[in-house]
PDB file of C-alpha atoms in Angstrom:
ATOM      1  CA  MET A  26     114.673  93.514  84.458  1.00  0.00           C
ATOM      2  CA  LYS A  27     113.114  90.833  86.225  1.00  0.00           C
ATOM      3  CA  ARG A  28     114.801  92.021  89.216  1.00  0.00           C
ATOM      4  CA  LYS A  29     113.908  95.489  88.731  1.00  0.00           C
ATOM      5  CA  LEU A  30     110.496  94.482  88.435  1.00  0.00           C
ATOM      6  CA  ALA A  31     110.710  92.913  91.376  1.00  0.00           C
ATOM      7  CA  ILE A  32     111.955  95.574  93.436  1.00  0.00           C
ATOM      8  CA  ALA A  33     109.210  98.107  91.981  1.00  0.00           C
ATOM      9  CA  ILE A  34     106.482  95.886  93.589  1.00  0.00           C
ATOM     10  CA  CYS A  35     108.448  95.586  96.691  1.00  0.00           C
ATOM     11  CA  LEU A  36     108.695  99.314  96.839  1.00  0.00           C
ATOM     12  CA  LEU A  37     105.153 100.019  96.255  1.00  0.00           C
ATOM     13  CA  PHE A  38     104.280  97.158  99.072  1.00  0.00           C
ATOM     14  CA  LEU A  39     106.276  98.826 101.251  1.00  0.00           C
ATOM     15  CA  ALA A  40     104.612 101.911 100.829  1.00  0.00           C
ATOM     16  CA  SER A  41     101.351 100.296 101.112  1.00  0.00           C
ATOM     17  CA  GLY A  42     102.613  99.143 104.171  1.00  0.00           C
ATOM     18  CA  LEU A  43     103.456 102.413 105.994  1.00  0.00           C
ATOM     19  CA  ILE A  44     100.113 103.907 104.768  1.00  0.00           C
ATOM     20  CA  ARG A  45      98.780 101.323 107.250  1.00  0.00           C
ATOM     21  CA  ILE A  46     100.957 101.689 109.959  1.00  0.00           C
ATOM     22  CA  GLY A  47     100.362 105.459 109.922  1.00  0.00           C
ATOM     23  CA  VAL A  48      97.048 105.025 109.808  1.00  0.00           C
ATOM     24  CA  GLY A  49      96.928 102.372 112.224  1.00  0.00           C
ATOM     25  CA  CYS A  50      98.809 104.418 114.706  1.00  0.00           C
ATOM     26  CA  MET A  51      96.629 107.273 113.687  1.00  0.00           C
ATOM     27  CA  MET A  52      93.317 106.370 114.316  1.00  0.00           C
ATOM     28  CA  ILE A  53      94.789 103.995 117.619  1.00  0.00           C
ATOM     29  CA  GLY A  54      95.419 107.451 118.800  1.00  0.00           C
ATOM     30  CA  GLN A  55      92.075 109.228 117.832  1.00  0.00           C
ATOM     31  CA  ALA A  56      89.585 106.151 119.039  1.00  0.00           C
ATOM     32  CA  ALA A  57      91.547 105.818 122.398  1.00  0.00           C
ATOM     33  CA  GLY A  58      91.235 109.576 122.673  1.00  0.00           C
ATOM     34  CA  TRP A  59      94.644 110.559 123.443  1.00  0.00           C
ATOM     35  CA  TRP A  60      93.956 112.875 120.547  1.00  0.00           C
ATOM     36  CA  ALA A  61      91.031 114.331 118.724  1.00  0.00           C
ATOM     37  CA  GLN A  62      91.996 114.842 115.299  1.00  0.00           C
ATOM     38  CA  GLU A  63      89.014 116.466 112.990  1.00  0.00           C
ATOM     39  CA  GLY A  64      88.559 116.193 109.338  1.00  0.00           C
ATOM     40  CA  GLU A  65      88.985 112.884 107.672  1.00  0.00           C
ATOM     41  CA  ALA A  66      90.553 111.329 111.099  1.00  0.00           C
ATOM     42  CA  ALA A  67      87.412 111.913 112.876  1.00  0.00           C
ATOM     43  CA  GLU A  68      84.839 111.188 109.771  1.00  0.00           C
ATOM     44  CA  ALA A  69      86.867 107.993 109.415  1.00  0.00           C
ATOM     45  CA  LEU A  70      86.735 106.224 112.746  1.00  0.00           C
ATOM     46  CA  ALA A  71      82.646 107.379 112.605  1.00  0.00           C
ATOM     47  CA  ASP A  72      82.693 105.577 109.832  1.00  0.00           C
ATOM     48  CA  THR A  73      84.478 102.323 111.227  1.00  0.00           C
ATOM     49  CA  GLN A  74      82.682 102.694 114.206  1.00  0.00           C
ATOM     50  CA  ARG A  75      78.963 102.796 112.453  1.00  0.00           C
ATOM     51  CA  PHE A  76      80.163 100.145 109.795  1.00  0.00           C
ATOM     52  CA  ILE A  77      81.165  97.695 112.993  1.00  0.00           C
ATOM     53  CA  SER A  78      78.490  98.507 115.054  1.00  0.00           C
ATOM     54  CA  GLU A  79      76.017  97.473 111.782  1.00  0.00           C
ATOM     55  CA  LYS A  80      77.653  94.847 110.599  1.00  0.00           C
ATOM     56  CA  LYS A  81      75.504  91.550 111.391  1.00  0.00           C
ATOM     57  CA  SER A  82      78.841  89.544 111.296  1.00  0.00           C
ATOM     58  CA  ASN A  83      81.874  90.300 113.225  1.00  0.00           C
ATOM     59  CA  ILE A  84      83.744  87.174 113.925  1.00  0.00           C
ATOM     60  CA  VAL A  85      86.559  87.567 115.943  1.00  0.00           C
ATOM     61  CA  GLY A  86      84.384  91.071 117.456  1.00  0.00           C
ATOM     62  CA  PHE A  87      86.878  93.700 116.347  1.00  0.00           C
ATOM     63  CA  THR A  88      86.065  97.233 117.958  1.00  0.00           C
ATOM     64  CA  PRO A  89      87.269 100.100 116.533  1.00  0.00           C
ATOM     65  CA  ILE A  90      91.139  99.913 118.785  1.00  0.00           C
ATOM     66  CA  SER A  91      91.300  96.067 117.612  1.00  0.00           C
ATOM     67  CA  TYR A  92      90.021  96.949 113.731  1.00  0.00           C
ATOM     68  CA  PHE A  93      92.643  99.619 113.450  1.00  0.00           C
ATOM     69  CA  ALA A  94      95.410  97.316 115.474  1.00  0.00           C
ATOM     70  CA  PHE A  95      94.961  95.016 112.678  1.00  0.00           C
ATOM     71  CA  ILE A  96      95.475  97.249 110.010  1.00  0.00           C
ATOM     72  CA  LEU A  97      98.441  98.207 111.885  1.00  0.00           C
ATOM     73  CA  PHE A  98      99.466  94.600 111.732  1.00  0.00           C
ATOM     74  CA  MET A  99      98.793  94.274 108.594  1.00  0.00           C
ATOM     75  CA  GLY A 100     100.718  97.013 107.583  1.00  0.00           C
ATOM     76  CA  LEU A 101     103.780  95.444 109.234  1.00  0.00           C
ATOM     77  CA  THR A 102     103.570  92.062 107.690  1.00  0.00           C
ATOM     78  CA  ILE A 103     103.247  93.587 103.976  1.00  0.00           C
ATOM     79  CA  SER A 104     106.429  96.459 104.455  1.00  0.00           C
ATOM     80  CA  LEU A 105     108.737  94.081 106.932  1.00  0.00           C
ATOM     81  CA  GLY A 106     107.887  91.339 103.574  1.00  0.00           C
ATOM     82  CA  ALA A 107     108.631  93.615 101.034  1.00  0.00           C
ATOM     83  CA  ILE A 108     111.881  94.558 102.492  1.00  0.00           C
ATOM     84  CA  GLY A 109     112.645  90.494 103.521  1.00  0.00           C
ATOM     85  CA  GLN A 110     111.736  90.133  99.335  1.00  0.00           C
ATOM     86  CA  ILE A 111     114.192  93.343  98.389  1.00  0.00           C
ATOM     87  CA  TRP A 112     117.144  91.170 100.290  1.00  0.00           C
ATOM     88  CA  ARG A 113     115.602  88.173  98.207  1.00  0.00           C
ATOM     89  CA  LYS A 114     114.501  86.282 101.522  1.00  0.00           C
ATOM     90  CA  GLN A 115     112.292  83.888 101.906  1.00  0.00           C
ATOM     91  CA  TRP A 116     110.772  84.947 104.933  1.00  0.00           C
ATOM     92  CA  GLY A 117     109.652  88.174 103.583  1.00  0.00           C
ATOM     93  CA  LEU A 118     107.125  86.339 100.536  1.00  0.00           C
ATOM     94  CA  VAL A 119     105.621  84.205 103.733  1.00  0.00           C
ATOM     95  CA  LEU A 120     105.056  87.630 105.557  1.00  0.00           C
ATOM     96  CA  ILE A 121     103.011  88.823 102.371  1.00  0.00           C
ATOM     97  CA  GLY A 122     101.261  85.948 102.335  1.00  0.00           C
ATOM     98  CA  ILE A 123     100.486  86.479 105.808  1.00  0.00           C
ATOM     99  CA  TYR A 124      99.659  90.142 104.749  1.00  0.00           C
ATOM    100  CA  LEU A 125      97.268  88.479 102.015  1.00  0.00           C
ATOM    101  CA  LEU A 126      95.582  86.035 104.515  1.00  0.00           C
ATOM    102  CA  SER A 127      94.778  88.858 106.960  1.00  0.00           C
ATOM    103  CA  HIS A 128      93.207  90.767 104.247  1.00  0.00           C
ATOM    104  CA  GLY A 129      91.532  88.215 102.981  1.00  0.00           C
ATOM    105  CA  TRP A 130      90.400  87.589 106.904  1.00  0.00           C
ATOM    106  CA  LEU A 131      88.509  90.798 107.105  1.00  0.00           C
ATOM    107  CA  PHE A 132      85.921  89.693 104.475  1.00  0.00           C
ATOM    108  CA  VAL A 133      85.173  86.490 105.930  1.00  0.00           C
ATOM    109  CA  ASN A 134      84.912  88.246 109.758  1.00  0.00           C
ATOM    110  CA  PHE A 135      82.678  90.908 108.372  1.00  0.00           C
ATOM    111  CA  MET A 136      80.832  88.226 105.800  1.00  0.00           C
ATOM    112  CA  THR A 137      80.901  91.234 103.839  1.00  0.00           C
ATOM    113  CA  VAL A 138      83.114  91.863  99.924  1.00  0.00           C
ATOM    114  CA  ASN A 139      83.137  95.522  99.484  1.00  0.00           C
ATOM    115  CA  PRO A 140      85.226  96.886  96.563  1.00  0.00           C
ATOM    116  CA  LYS A 141      88.579  96.985  98.258  1.00  0.00           C
ATOM    117  CA  ILE A 142      88.145  93.084  97.497  1.00  0.00           C
ATOM    118  CA  ALA A 143      90.319  94.533  94.171  1.00  0.00           C
ATOM    119  CA  LEU A 144      93.036  95.826  96.120  1.00  0.00           C
ATOM    120  CA  LEU A 145      93.581  92.071  97.650  1.00  0.00           C
ATOM    121  CA  GLY A 146      93.240  90.439  93.992  1.00  0.00           C
ATOM    122  CA  LEU A 147      95.645  93.418  92.752  1.00  0.00           C
ATOM    123  CA  ALA A 148      98.151  92.378  95.516  1.00  0.00           C
ATOM    124  CA  SER A 149      97.548  88.457  95.450  1.00  0.00           C
ATOM    125  CA  LEU A 150      98.615  89.268  91.099  1.00  0.00           C
ATOM    126  CA  LEU A 151     101.419  91.086  92.089  1.00  0.00           C
ATOM    127  CA  THR A 152     102.389  88.686  95.063  1.00  0.00           C
ATOM    128  CA  LEU A 153     102.431  85.848  91.912  1.00  0.00           C
ATOM    129  CA  ILE A 154     104.471  88.240  89.967  1.00  0.00           C
ATOM    130  CA  LEU A 155     107.035  88.793  92.302  1.00  0.00           C
ATOM    131  CA  PHE A 156     107.530  85.086  93.449  1.00  0.00           C
ATOM    132  CA  TRP A 157     108.200  84.421  89.638  1.00  0.00           C
ATOM    133  CA  ALA A 158     110.570  88.014  89.323  1.00  0.00           C
ATOM    134  CA  ASN A 159     112.471  87.608  92.226  1.00  0.00           C
ATOM    135  CA  ARG A 160     113.945  84.257  91.961  1.00  0.00           C
ATOM    136  CA  ARG A 161     117.710  83.879  92.163  1.00  0.00           C
ATOM    137  CA  PRO A 162     119.162  82.948  88.977  1.00  0.00           C
ATOM    138  CA  LYS A 163     120.362  78.820  88.713  1.00  0.00           C
ATOM    139  CA  LEU A 164     124.006  78.323  87.849  1.00  0.00           C
ATOM    140  CA  ASP A 165     124.098  76.478  84.703  1.00  0.00           C
ATOM    141  CA  GLY A 166     127.214  74.181  84.389  1.00  0.00           C
ATOM    142  CA  GLY A 167     128.605  70.986  86.539  1.00  0.00           C
ATOM    143  CA  SER A 168     127.714  69.868  89.632  1.00  0.00           C
ATOM    144  CA  MET A 169     130.222  70.376  92.426  1.00  0.00           C
ATOM    145  CA  SER A 170     129.765  68.529  95.620  1.00  0.00           C
ATOM    146  CA  GLY A 171     129.743  70.502  98.861  1.00  0.00           C
ATOM    147  CA  PRO A 172     127.973  73.446 100.940  1.00  0.00           C
TER     148      PRO A 172
END
């Protein structure tokens, strides 16, 4: 049952990461002028430009393109981390941790807290559950030497 829970969390993280990758790529193209989509993409770019320009704190100096590249990076780390954790590889959990730190860094960089902090809290809780649920079972029995 724990393994099924771990896989469900990994699939949720993977879906979230793929969305970030898609949105990051789409918005980089929009901001760079490679294409001009209307509707929500144009509104999102305008909102992001306004948000960045109005913030008194922008430690890194994000531009809309670098901000969306960071979103893309976050998508890659959580997606690859989820795949790694499906395979029960330790590096998967490390990548998920990098995602969490990256997400947290956005709040620090802009010195702001908004409702998206709830997503960071949920992702952190899911990561703790994943850490617990995805551990390989320990084998009981005698101790045997060797590799």
